[in-house]
mmCIF file of C-alpha atoms in Angstrom:
data_model
loop_
_atom_site.group_PDB
_atom_site.id
_atom_site.type_symbol
_atom_site.label_atom_id
_atom_site.label_comp_id
_atom_site.label_asym_id
_atom_site.label_seq_id
_atom_site.Cartn_x
_atom_site.Cartn_y
_atom_site.Cartn_z
ATOM 1 C CA MET A 14 -96.871 46.035 -119.947
ATOM 2 C CA ALA A 15 -98.743 47.224 -116.882
ATOM 3 C CA PHE A 16 -98.955 43.238 -115.735
ATOM 4 C CA GLY A 17 -95.174 42.901 -116.557
ATOM 5 C CA ASN A 18 -94.457 46.120 -114.402
ATOM 6 C CA LEU A 19 -96.683 45.091 -112.005
ATOM 7 C CA VAL A 20 -94.849 41.576 -111.435
ATOM 8 C CA VAL A 21 -91.828 43.793 -111.394
ATOM 9 C CA THR A 22 -92.346 46.275 -109.195
ATOM 10 C CA LEU A 23 -93.967 42.868 -106.923
ATOM 11 C CA ILE A 24 -90.566 41.312 -108.038
ATOM 12 C CA ILE A 25 -88.889 44.512 -106.652
ATOM 13 C CA GLY A 26 -91.084 44.862 -103.382
ATOM 14 C CA PHE A 27 -90.394 41.129 -102.192
ATOM 15 C CA VAL A 28 -87.151 41.365 -102.958
ATOM 16 C CA VAL A 29 -86.972 44.825 -100.424
ATOM 17 C CA GLY A 30 -89.144 43.043 -97.709
ATOM 18 C CA VAL A 31 -86.810 39.949 -98.516
ATOM 19 C CA GLY A 32 -84.051 42.314 -97.548
ATOM 20 C CA LEU A 33 -85.765 44.832 -95.310
ATOM 21 C CA ALA A 34 -86.930 41.267 -93.287
ATOM 22 C CA TYR A 35 -82.677 39.834 -93.594
ATOM 23 C CA TRP A 36 -81.770 43.403 -92.328
ATOM 24 C CA TRP A 37 -84.134 42.818 -89.249
ATOM 25 C CA PHE A 38 -83.693 39.282 -88.754
ATOM 26 C CA ASP A 39 -79.813 39.849 -88.975
ATOM 27 C CA LYS A 40 -80.534 42.840 -86.744
ATOM 28 C CA GLN A 41 -82.267 40.609 -84.153
ATOM 29 C CA ILE A 42 -79.662 37.717 -84.331
ATOM 30 C CA SER A 43 -77.109 40.501 -83.674
ATOM 31 C CA ASN A 44 -78.754 41.995 -80.646
ATOM 32 C CA GLN A 45 -79.425 38.626 -78.903
ATOM 33 C CA LYS A 46 -75.443 37.713 -79.764
ATOM 34 C CA LYS A 47 -74.575 41.366 -78.260
ATOM 35 C CA SER A 48 -77.541 39.632 -74.950
ATOM 36 C CA ILE A 49 -75.780 36.054 -74.993
ATOM 37 C CA GLU A 50 -72.282 37.883 -75.125
ATOM 38 C CA GLU A 51 -73.183 40.054 -71.851
ATOM 39 C CA ASN A 52 -74.724 37.492 -70.705
ATOM 40 C CA ASN A 53 -71.607 35.072 -71.541
ATOM 41 C CA ARG A 54 -69.658 37.803 -70.312
ATOM 42 C CA GLN A 55 -71.573 37.967 -66.407
ATOM 43 C CA GLN A 56 -71.912 34.600 -66.100
ATOM 44 C CA ARG A 57 -67.865 34.244 -66.667
ATOM 45 C CA GLU A 58 -67.049 37.329 -63.965
ATOM 46 C CA GLU A 59 -69.682 35.679 -62.147
ATOM 47 C CA GLN A 60 -67.659 32.361 -61.687
ATOM 48 C CA ASP A 61 -64.340 34.404 -61.540
ATOM 49 C CA LYS A 62 -65.780 35.985 -58.731
ATOM 50 C CA LEU A 63 -67.473 32.357 -56.998
ATOM 51 C CA TYR A 64 -63.222 31.173 -58.320
ATOM 52 C CA LEU A 65 -61.654 33.783 -56.089
ATOM 53 C CA ILE A 66 -63.605 33.176 -53.385
ATOM 54 C CA ARG A 67 -63.316 29.418 -53.268
ATOM 55 C CA THR A 68 -59.922 29.765 -53.563
ATOM 56 C CA GLN A 69 -59.452 31.928 -51.000
ATOM 57 C CA GLN A 70 -61.958 30.253 -48.876
ATOM 58 C CA THR A 71 -59.495 27.259 -49.390
ATOM 59 C CA ILE A 72 -56.106 28.950 -49.024
ATOM 60 C CA GLN A 73 -57.489 29.904 -45.589
ATOM 61 C CA GLU A 74 -58.658 26.593 -44.628
ATOM 62 C CA SER A 75 -55.102 25.585 -45.841
ATOM 63 C CA GLU A 76 -54.110 28.341 -43.938
ATOM 64 C CA GLN A 77 -55.769 27.827 -40.356
ATOM 65 C CA LYS A 78 -55.610 24.412 -40.557
ATOM 66 C CA TYR A 79 -51.384 24.763 -41.200
ATOM 67 C CA GLN A 80 -51.336 27.121 -38.408
ATOM 68 C CA ASN A 81 -53.012 24.520 -36.600
ATOM 69 C CA GLN A 82 -50.564 21.473 -37.215
ATOM 70 C CA LEU A 83 -47.606 23.592 -36.215
ATOM 71 C CA GLN A 84 -49.363 24.920 -33.233
ATOM 72 C CA GLN A 85 -49.560 21.434 -32.270
ATOM 73 C CA ALA A 86 -46.535 20.062 -33.972
ATOM 74 C CA ILE A 87 -44.295 22.855 -31.249
ATOM 75 C CA GLU A 88 -46.540 22.246 -28.456
ATOM 76 C CA THR A 89 -45.757 18.434 -29.071
ATOM 77 C CA SER A 90 -41.792 19.685 -29.825
ATOM 78 C CA GLU A 91 -42.117 21.497 -26.139
ATOM 79 C CA ASN A 92 -43.664 19.064 -24.770
ATOM 80 C CA GLN A 93 -40.622 16.436 -25.415
ATOM 81 C CA TYR A 94 -37.980 18.912 -24.745
ATOM 82 C CA GLN A 95 -39.600 19.756 -21.992
ATOM 83 C CA ALA A 96 -39.755 15.523 -20.727
ATOM 84 C CA GLN A 97 -36.154 15.179 -22.202
ATOM 85 C CA LEU A 98 -35.332 18.193 -19.260
ATOM 86 C CA GLU A 99 -36.687 16.678 -16.898
ATOM 87 C CA GLN A 100 -34.975 13.240 -17.624
ATOM 88 C CA MET A 101 -31.514 15.262 -17.915
ATOM 89 C CA SER A 102 -32.042 16.648 -14.923
ATOM 90 C CA VAL A 103 -33.274 13.722 -13.103
ATOM 91 C CA GLN A 104 -30.178 12.184 -14.734
ATOM 92 C CA LEU A 105 -27.905 15.141 -13.417
ATOM 93 C CA GLN A 106 -29.502 14.780 -9.983
ATOM 94 C CA GLU A 107 -28.030 11.058 -9.575
ATOM 95 C CA LYS A 108 -24.801 11.722 -11.275
ATOM 96 C CA ASP A 109 -24.373 14.463 -8.546
ATOM 97 C CA THR A 110 -25.164 12.747 -6.224
ATOM 98 C CA GLN A 111 -22.956 9.778 -7.123
ATOM 99 C CA VAL A 112 -20.259 12.012 -7.308
ATOM 100 C CA GLN A 113 -20.660 13.372 -3.707
ATOM 101 C CA GLN A 114 -20.784 9.523 -2.954
ATOM 102 C CA LEU A 115 -17.014 8.855 -4.761
ATOM 103 C CA ASN A 116 -16.230 12.415 -3.287
ATOM 104 C CA GLN A 117 -16.599 10.591 0.410
ATOM 105 C CA SER A 118 -15.361 7.465 -0.263
ATOM 106 C CA LEU A 119 -11.935 9.294 -1.784
ATOM 107 C CA PHE A 120 -12.049 11.328 1.771
ATOM 108 C CA GLU A 121 -12.554 8.199 3.922
ATOM 109 C CA SER A 122 -9.514 6.340 1.591
ATOM 110 C CA GLU A 123 -7.636 9.531 1.964
ATOM 111 C CA THR A 124 -8.737 9.616 5.560
ATOM 112 C CA GLN A 125 -7.216 5.838 6.158
ATOM 113 C CA VAL A 126 -4.066 6.277 3.840
ATOM 114 C CA ALA A 127 -3.259 8.803 6.068
ATOM 115 C CA GLN A 128 -4.028 6.895 9.150
ATOM 116 C CA LEU A 129 -1.844 3.815 7.541
ATOM 117 C CA THR A 130 0.845 6.187 6.852
ATOM 118 C CA GLU A 131 0.749 7.805 10.473
ATOM 119 C CA GLN A 132 0.851 3.926 11.889
ATOM 120 C CA LEU A 133 3.249 3.832 9.009
ATOM 121 C CA GLN A 134 5.639 5.863 10.434
ATOM 122 C CA GLU A 135 4.932 5.487 14.457
ATOM 123 C CA SER A 136 6.324 1.530 13.162
ATOM 124 C CA GLU A 137 9.392 2.561 11.501
ATOM 125 C CA ALA A 138 10.101 4.906 14.503
ATOM 126 C CA GLU A 139 9.397 2.102 16.753
ATOM 127 C CA VAL A 140 11.969 -0.085 14.088
ATOM 128 C CA ILE A 141 14.693 2.867 14.841
ATOM 129 C CA LYS A 142 14.387 2.509 18.342
ATOM 130 C CA LEU A 143 14.634 -1.257 18.446
ATOM 131 C CA ASN A 144 17.971 -0.358 15.741
ATOM 132 C CA ASP A 145 18.989 2.082 17.745
ATOM 133 C CA PHE A 146 19.066 -0.906 21.283
ATOM 134 C CA LEU A 147 20.151 -3.550 19.306
ATOM 135 C CA ILE A 148 23.530 -1.588 18.091
ATOM 136 C CA GLN A 149 23.893 -0.593 21.445
ATOM 137 C CA TYR A 150 23.244 -4.740 22.958
ATOM 138 C CA GLN A 151 25.489 -6.010 20.000
ATOM 139 C CA THR A 152 28.464 -3.561 21.306
ATOM 140 C CA MET A 153 27.793 -4.645 24.827
ATOM 141 C CA LEU A 154 27.884 -7.926 24.132
ATOM 142 C CA GLU A 155 31.429 -7.641 21.607
ATOM 143 C CA GLU A 156 32.402 -5.463 24.736
ATOM 144 C CA VAL A 157 31.775 -9.531 27.042
ATOM 145 C CA ASN A 158 33.088 -11.500 24.539
ATOM 146 C CA SER A 159 36.689 -9.222 24.253
ATOM 147 C CA GLU A 160 36.897 -9.513 28.774
ATOM 148 C CA LEU A 161 36.044 -12.975 28.299
ATOM 149 C CA GLU A 162 38.469 -13.950 25.831
ATOM 150 C CA ALA A 163 41.089 -11.639 27.874
ATOM 151 C CA SER A 164 40.537 -13.625 30.647
ATOM 152 C CA GLN A 165 40.019 -16.872 28.902
ATOM 153 C CA ALA A 166 44.089 -16.360 28.308
ATOM 154 C CA GLN A 167 44.575 -15.182 31.820
ATOM 155 C CA VAL A 168 43.762 -18.951 32.821
ATOM 156 C CA SER A 169 45.173 -20.703 30.533
ATOM 157 C CA GLN A 170 48.221 -18.303 30.953
ATOM 158 C CA PHE A 171 48.039 -19.113 34.626
ATOM 159 C CA SER A 172 47.024 -23.204 34.685
ATOM 160 C CA THR A 173 50.797 -22.922 32.118
ATOM 161 C CA ASN A 174 52.629 -21.858 34.910
ATOM 162 C CA GLN A 175 51.163 -23.888 37.404
ATOM 163 C CA ALA A 176 52.198 -27.113 34.904
ATOM 164 C CA VAL A 177 55.729 -25.683 34.900
ATOM 165 C CA GLU A 178 55.921 -25.156 38.435
ATOM 166 C CA SER A 179 54.707 -28.527 39.151
ATOM 167 C CA GLU A 180 57.071 -30.401 37.085
ATOM 168 C CA ILE A 181 60.500 -28.143 38.768
ATOM 169 C CA GLN A 182 59.448 -28.538 42.409
ATOM 170 C CA PRO A 183 57.173 -32.142 42.572
ATOM 171 C CA GLU A 184 57.174 -32.415 46.758
ATOM 172 C CA SER A 185 55.142 -28.899 46.406
ATOM 173 C CA PRO A 186 51.840 -27.988 46.720
ATOM 174 C CA ILE A 187 49.848 -29.295 43.679
ATOM 175 C CA LEU A 188 47.219 -25.964 43.057
ATOM 176 C CA ALA A 189 44.743 -26.963 41.698
ATOM 177 C CA SER A 190 43.719 -24.977 38.644
ATOM 178 C CA PRO A 191 39.850 -24.004 38.218
ATOM 179 C CA THR A 192 38.043 -24.355 34.528
ATOM 180 C CA ILE A 193 36.417 -22.145 32.831
ATOM 181 C CA GLU A 194 33.250 -22.897 34.154
ATOM 182 C CA GLU A 195 34.665 -22.454 37.697
ATOM 183 C CA ILE A 196 35.544 -18.934 36.373
ATOM 184 C CA VAL A 197 32.819 -17.837 34.792
ATOM 185 C CA GLU A 198 29.250 -17.674 36.175
ATOM 186 C CA GLU A 199 26.457 -16.269 35.015
ATOM 187 C CA SER A 200 25.538 -13.407 37.376
ATOM 188 C CA PRO A 201 21.823 -11.783 38.144
ATOM 189 C CA VAL A 202 20.069 -10.604 34.779
ATOM 190 C CA LEU A 203 20.520 -7.510 34.366
ATOM 191 C CA ALA A 204 18.088 -5.206 32.418
ATOM 192 C CA SER A 205 18.610 -3.840 29.244
ATOM 193 C CA PRO A 206 18.637 -0.171 28.716
ATOM 194 C CA THR A 207 16.049 1.872 26.905
ATOM 195 C CA VAL A 208 15.997 3.599 24.038
ATOM 196 C CA GLU A 209 16.014 7.065 25.936
ATOM 197 C CA GLU A 210 19.076 5.394 27.661
ATOM 198 C CA ILE A 211 20.600 4.780 24.679
ATOM 199 C CA ILE A 212 20.406 8.075 23.219
ATOM 200 C CA THR A 213 21.499 10.112 26.497
ATOM 201 C CA LEU A 214 24.806 8.273 26.491
ATOM 202 C CA PRO A 215 27.598 10.154 27.652
ATOM 203 C CA THR A 216 28.657 12.441 24.369
ATOM 204 C CA THR A 217 32.015 14.300 24.648
ATOM 205 C CA ASN A 218 32.505 17.761 25.987
ATOM 206 C CA ILE A 219 33.134 20.001 22.854
ATOM 207 C CA GLN A 220 35.532 23.199 24.086
ATOM 208 C CA THR A 221 33.099 25.507 22.392
ATOM 209 C CA GLU A 222 34.838 28.988 20.785
ATOM 210 C CA ASN A 223 33.223 32.014 20.735
ATOM 211 C CA ILE A 224 32.569 32.730 16.973
ATOM 212 C CA THR A 225 30.783 36.243 16.538
ATOM 213 C CA LEU A 226 28.999 36.504 13.098
ATOM 214 C CA PRO A 227 28.770 40.222 12.232
ATOM 215 C CA PRO A 228 24.979 40.906 11.384
ATOM 216 C CA THR A 229 22.843 40.086 8.751
ATOM 217 C CA LYS A 230 23.145 42.895 6.657
ATOM 218 C CA THR A 231 26.954 42.311 6.032
ATOM 219 C CA SER A 232 28.810 44.715 3.591
ATOM 220 C CA SER A 233 30.177 41.753 1.871
ATOM 221 C CA GLU A 234 27.771 38.553 1.433
ATOM 222 C CA GLU A 235 30.780 36.414 0.374
ATOM 223 C CA GLU A 236 32.762 36.970 3.773
ATOM 224 C CA LEU A 237 29.463 36.169 5.468
ATOM 225 C CA ILE A 238 29.358 32.562 3.263
ATOM 226 C CA GLN A 239 33.032 31.823 4.674
ATOM 227 C CA GLN A 240 32.583 32.422 7.979
ATOM 228 C CA ILE A 241 29.645 30.495 7.913
ATOM 229 C CA SER A 242 31.628 27.710 6.068
ATOM 230 C CA ALA A 243 34.034 28.393 9.399
ATOM 231 C CA ILE A 244 32.007 27.158 11.659
ATOM 232 C CA GLY A 245 31.602 24.238 10.054
ATOM 233 C CA SER A 246 35.251 23.387 9.882
ATOM 234 C CA SER A 247 35.833 24.544 13.426
ATOM 235 C CA GLY A 248 33.487 21.833 14.430
ATOM 236 C CA ASN A 249 32.007 24.200 16.920
ATOM 237 C CA PHE A 250 28.092 23.703 18.339
ATOM 238 C CA GLY A 251 28.034 26.779 20.337
ATOM 239 C CA SER A 252 27.434 28.619 17.274
ATOM 240 C CA THR A 253 24.372 26.819 15.927
ATOM 241 C CA ASN A 254 22.054 29.648 17.501
ATOM 242 C CA ILE A 255 23.660 32.271 15.808
ATOM 243 C CA LEU A 256 22.984 30.471 12.454
ATOM 244 C CA THR A 257 19.539 30.579 13.299
ATOM 245 C CA GLY A 258 19.550 34.086 11.892
ATOM 246 C CA TYR A 259 19.967 33.115 9.022
ATOM 247 C CA LEU A 260 17.877 30.944 7.990
ATOM 248 C CA GLN A 261 15.682 33.299 5.840
ATOM 249 C CA HIS A 262 18.283 35.297 4.503
ATOM 250 C CA SER A 263 17.302 36.806 1.124
ATOM 251 C CA ASN A 264 20.413 35.170 -0.395
ATOM 252 C CA PRO A 265 20.448 31.211 -1.366
ATOM 253 C CA GLN A 266 23.641 30.624 -1.241
ATOM 254 C CA VAL A 267 23.754 32.333 2.108
ATOM 255 C CA ARG A 268 20.552 29.597 3.582
ATOM 256 C CA TYR A 269 22.633 26.965 1.126
ATOM 257 C CA ALA A 270 26.124 27.837 3.430
ATOM 258 C CA VAL A 271 23.756 27.254 6.953
ATOM 259 C CA ALA A 272 22.468 24.229 5.419
ATOM 260 C CA SER A 273 26.040 22.991 4.512
ATOM 261 C CA THR A 274 27.579 23.737 7.528
ATOM 262 C CA LEU A 275 24.878 22.089 10.146
ATOM 263 C CA GLY A 276 25.791 19.022 7.816
ATOM 264 C CA LYS A 277 29.066 19.182 9.003
ATOM 265 C CA LEU A 278 28.035 19.378 12.461
ATOM 266 C CA THR A 279 26.195 17.051 12.368
ATOM 267 C CA ALA A 280 28.809 14.434 10.047
ATOM 268 C CA SER A 281 29.764 12.692 13.393
ATOM 269 C CA GLY A 282 27.138 9.874 13.306
ATOM 270 C CA ARG A 283 26.353 10.572 16.949
ATOM 271 C CA LEU A 284 22.894 12.057 18.380
ATOM 272 C CA SER A 285 23.923 14.327 21.074
ATOM 273 C CA ARG A 286 21.861 16.898 22.345
ATOM 274 C CA GLU A 287 23.601 19.315 20.082
ATOM 275 C CA VAL A 288 22.877 17.389 17.018
ATOM 276 C CA GLN A 289 18.956 16.671 18.439
ATOM 277 C CA GLN A 290 19.180 20.247 18.568
ATOM 278 C CA SER A 291 19.965 20.773 14.666
ATOM 279 C CA ILE A 292 17.236 18.632 13.470
ATOM 280 C CA PRO A 293 14.622 21.683 13.502
ATOM 281 C CA LEU A 294 17.035 24.123 11.584
ATOM 282 C CA LEU A 295 17.443 21.575 8.816
ATOM 283 C CA THR A 296 13.760 20.858 8.916
ATOM 284 C CA ARG A 297 12.882 24.761 7.959
ATOM 285 C CA LEU A 298 15.537 24.483 5.156
ATOM 286 C CA SER A 299 14.404 21.361 3.811
ATOM 287 C CA GLN A 300 11.356 23.910 2.813
ATOM 288 C CA ASP A 301 13.158 25.924 1.747
ATOM 289 C CA ILE A 302 12.334 27.755 -1.463
ATOM 290 C CA ASP A 303 15.230 27.046 -3.602
ATOM 291 C CA PRO A 304 16.372 23.516 -4.124
ATOM 292 C CA SER A 305 19.842 23.193 -3.634
ATOM 293 C CA VAL A 306 19.266 24.581 -0.666
ATOM 294 C CA ARG A 307 16.431 21.717 0.455
ATOM 295 C CA GLN A 308 18.732 19.205 -1.083
ATOM 296 C CA GLU A 309 21.814 20.222 1.016
ATOM 297 C CA ALA A 310 19.865 19.992 4.237
ATOM 298 C CA ILE A 311 18.093 16.763 3.316
ATOM 299 C CA ILE A 312 21.698 15.712 2.440
ATOM 300 C CA ALA A 313 22.566 16.519 6.234
ATOM 301 C CA LEU A 314 19.322 15.049 8.007
ATOM 302 C CA GLY A 315 20.401 11.808 6.336
ATOM 303 C CA LYS A 316 23.637 12.017 8.373
ATOM 304 C CA ILE A 317 21.421 12.358 12.174
ATOM 305 C CA PRO A 318 21.188 8.315 13.885
ATOM 306 C CA SER A 319 17.412 9.327 14.675
ATOM 307 C CA HIS A 320 14.469 8.679 13.853
ATOM 308 C CA GLN A 321 12.793 12.255 13.958
ATOM 309 C CA VAL A 322 14.091 12.763 10.705
ATOM 310 C CA ILE A 323 12.457 10.048 8.805
ATOM 311 C CA PRO A 324 9.119 11.670 8.450
ATOM 312 C CA ILE A 325 10.942 14.873 7.171
ATOM 313 C CA LEU A 326 12.587 12.760 4.533
ATOM 314 C CA GLN A 327 9.502 10.690 3.465
ATOM 315 C CA LYS A 328 7.806 14.058 2.439
ATOM 316 C CA ALA A 329 11.205 14.942 0.925
ATOM 317 C CA LEU A 330 10.700 12.104 -1.379
ATOM 318 C CA ARG A 331 7.714 13.886 -3.313
ATOM 319 C CA ASP A 332 9.553 16.967 -3.556
ATOM 320 C CA PRO A 333 9.293 18.596 -7.511
ATOM 321 C CA GLN A 334 12.736 18.746 -7.503
ATOM 322 C CA ILE A 335 14.287 15.514 -8.906
ATOM 323 C CA SER A 336 17.449 15.364 -7.269
ATOM 324 C CA VAL A 337 16.041 16.173 -3.646
ATOM 325 C CA ALA A 338 13.717 13.562 -3.941
ATOM 326 C CA GLN A 339 16.338 11.048 -5.338
ATOM 327 C CA SER A 340 18.340 12.869 -1.809
ATOM 328 C CA ALA A 341 15.933 11.681 0.353
ATOM 329 C CA SER A 342 15.530 8.217 -1.044
ATOM 330 C CA ILE A 343 19.559 7.601 -0.749
ATOM 331 C CA ALA A 344 19.014 8.817 3.125
ATOM 332 C CA LEU A 345 16.250 6.430 3.718
ATOM 333 C CA ASN A 346 18.097 3.946 2.999
ATOM 334 C CA LYS A 347 20.631 4.259 5.181
ATOM 335 C CA PHE A 348 18.166 3.917 8.031
ATOM 336 C CA LYS A 349 16.734 0.453 6.175
ATOM 337 C CA VAL A 350 20.158 -1.391 6.431
ATOM 338 C CA TYR A 351 20.100 -2.451 10.032
ATOM 339 C CA ARG A 352 17.552 -5.782 10.870
ATOM 340 C CA VAL A 353 15.073 -6.095 13.967
ATOM 341 C CA GLN A 354 15.615 -8.379 15.654
ATOM 342 C CA PRO A 355 13.039 -8.965 19.246
ATOM 343 C CA LYS A 356 14.126 -7.685 22.271
ATOM 344 C CA SER A 357 15.877 -9.937 25.112
ATOM 345 C CA GLN A 358 16.797 -9.381 28.143
ATOM 346 C CA PRO A 359 20.737 -10.003 27.770
ATOM 347 C CA LYS A 360 22.771 -12.523 30.677
ATOM 348 C CA SER A 361 25.964 -10.355 31.167
ATOM 349 C CA LEU A 362 28.732 -11.959 32.578
ATOM 350 C CA MET A 363 30.745 -11.382 35.691
ATOM 351 C CA LEU A 364 34.217 -12.401 35.026
ATOM 352 C CA ARG A 365 35.907 -13.207 39.054
ATOM 353 C CA LYS A 366 39.424 -13.948 39.960
ATOM 354 C CA PRO A 367 40.058 -17.876 39.881
ATOM 355 C CA ASN A 368 40.089 -19.329 43.582
ATOM 356 C CA ILE A 369 43.843 -20.964 44.159
ATOM 357 C CA SER A 370 43.408 -23.781 46.628
ATOM 358 C CA SER A 371 46.489 -25.115 47.843
ATOM 359 C CA ASN A 372 46.134 -29.253 48.260
ATOM 360 C CA PRO A 373 49.572 -31.106 49.555
ATOM 361 C CA LYS A 374 50.220 -34.102 47.539
#
């Protein structure tokens, strides 16, 4: 029994020892496990810290690299932009130079056009002078031809009378009838009159009446217009100076009446001294602000046979009012109907009375 108890005691002691050993090993394992977990936790924390540090370093390096690239891109863009600006500046300077050259060429062309226009006006003035001379020469030639025809008729009549007398009185002395060639002989060449002499031909003396107009400030502008129109109807050039005071009247109808009156006074077609004095007045009216006044002045200038009005009419061709430009064109066409012929010294024919010589049979 004692042995059995001892065995049981040993078994119990073994079991207890095994339990204690298991407990101790379990505790050791638990401690090691905790230690390992702590080490793992510390390692994970260290790895996390290292990862964060590396990540921050990578981010910083990336940011630095990006900043460098951005700075380089900015510098490159600025350099390219600056180069483009310089290139555009050079191109603008070249274009400015070209524009200045074109402006200079245009100015020279306008100067040449102005010179050519002036030469053309001078040539047209010479043409007008030649036309005036041609008209006067043709008139003189027609008069001489008329006198020659009359003389030839007288010679023919005289020859007929002589033939009748010779038949009636055969024994009477025969009168030798001169021929046309003997009657008409060529006289010395006369100098052709110049344009100035033609223009200053004697003009008819106009009996001027003293027509007085009231002051500029009239009680009725309609009465003033009627009085101005009365001057044109009367043909009185003596009142032209009075019309000068109304060239700048505030009422355009009054200025129109002045232009119309001057047109009536110059409608004779003769270039007298009084007509020439009206050209400056009509020139001022041709520059009036009212289109109807300008048109009436241009129409009046077109009636004056003088080369002085041609530049004024040519200027009126550029008038913004179409009616004024058309009136100027119509007036200029009147100056183009004459054909210009070269000057020649005309031969004037002098008629002499027939020489009647008595020759007996």
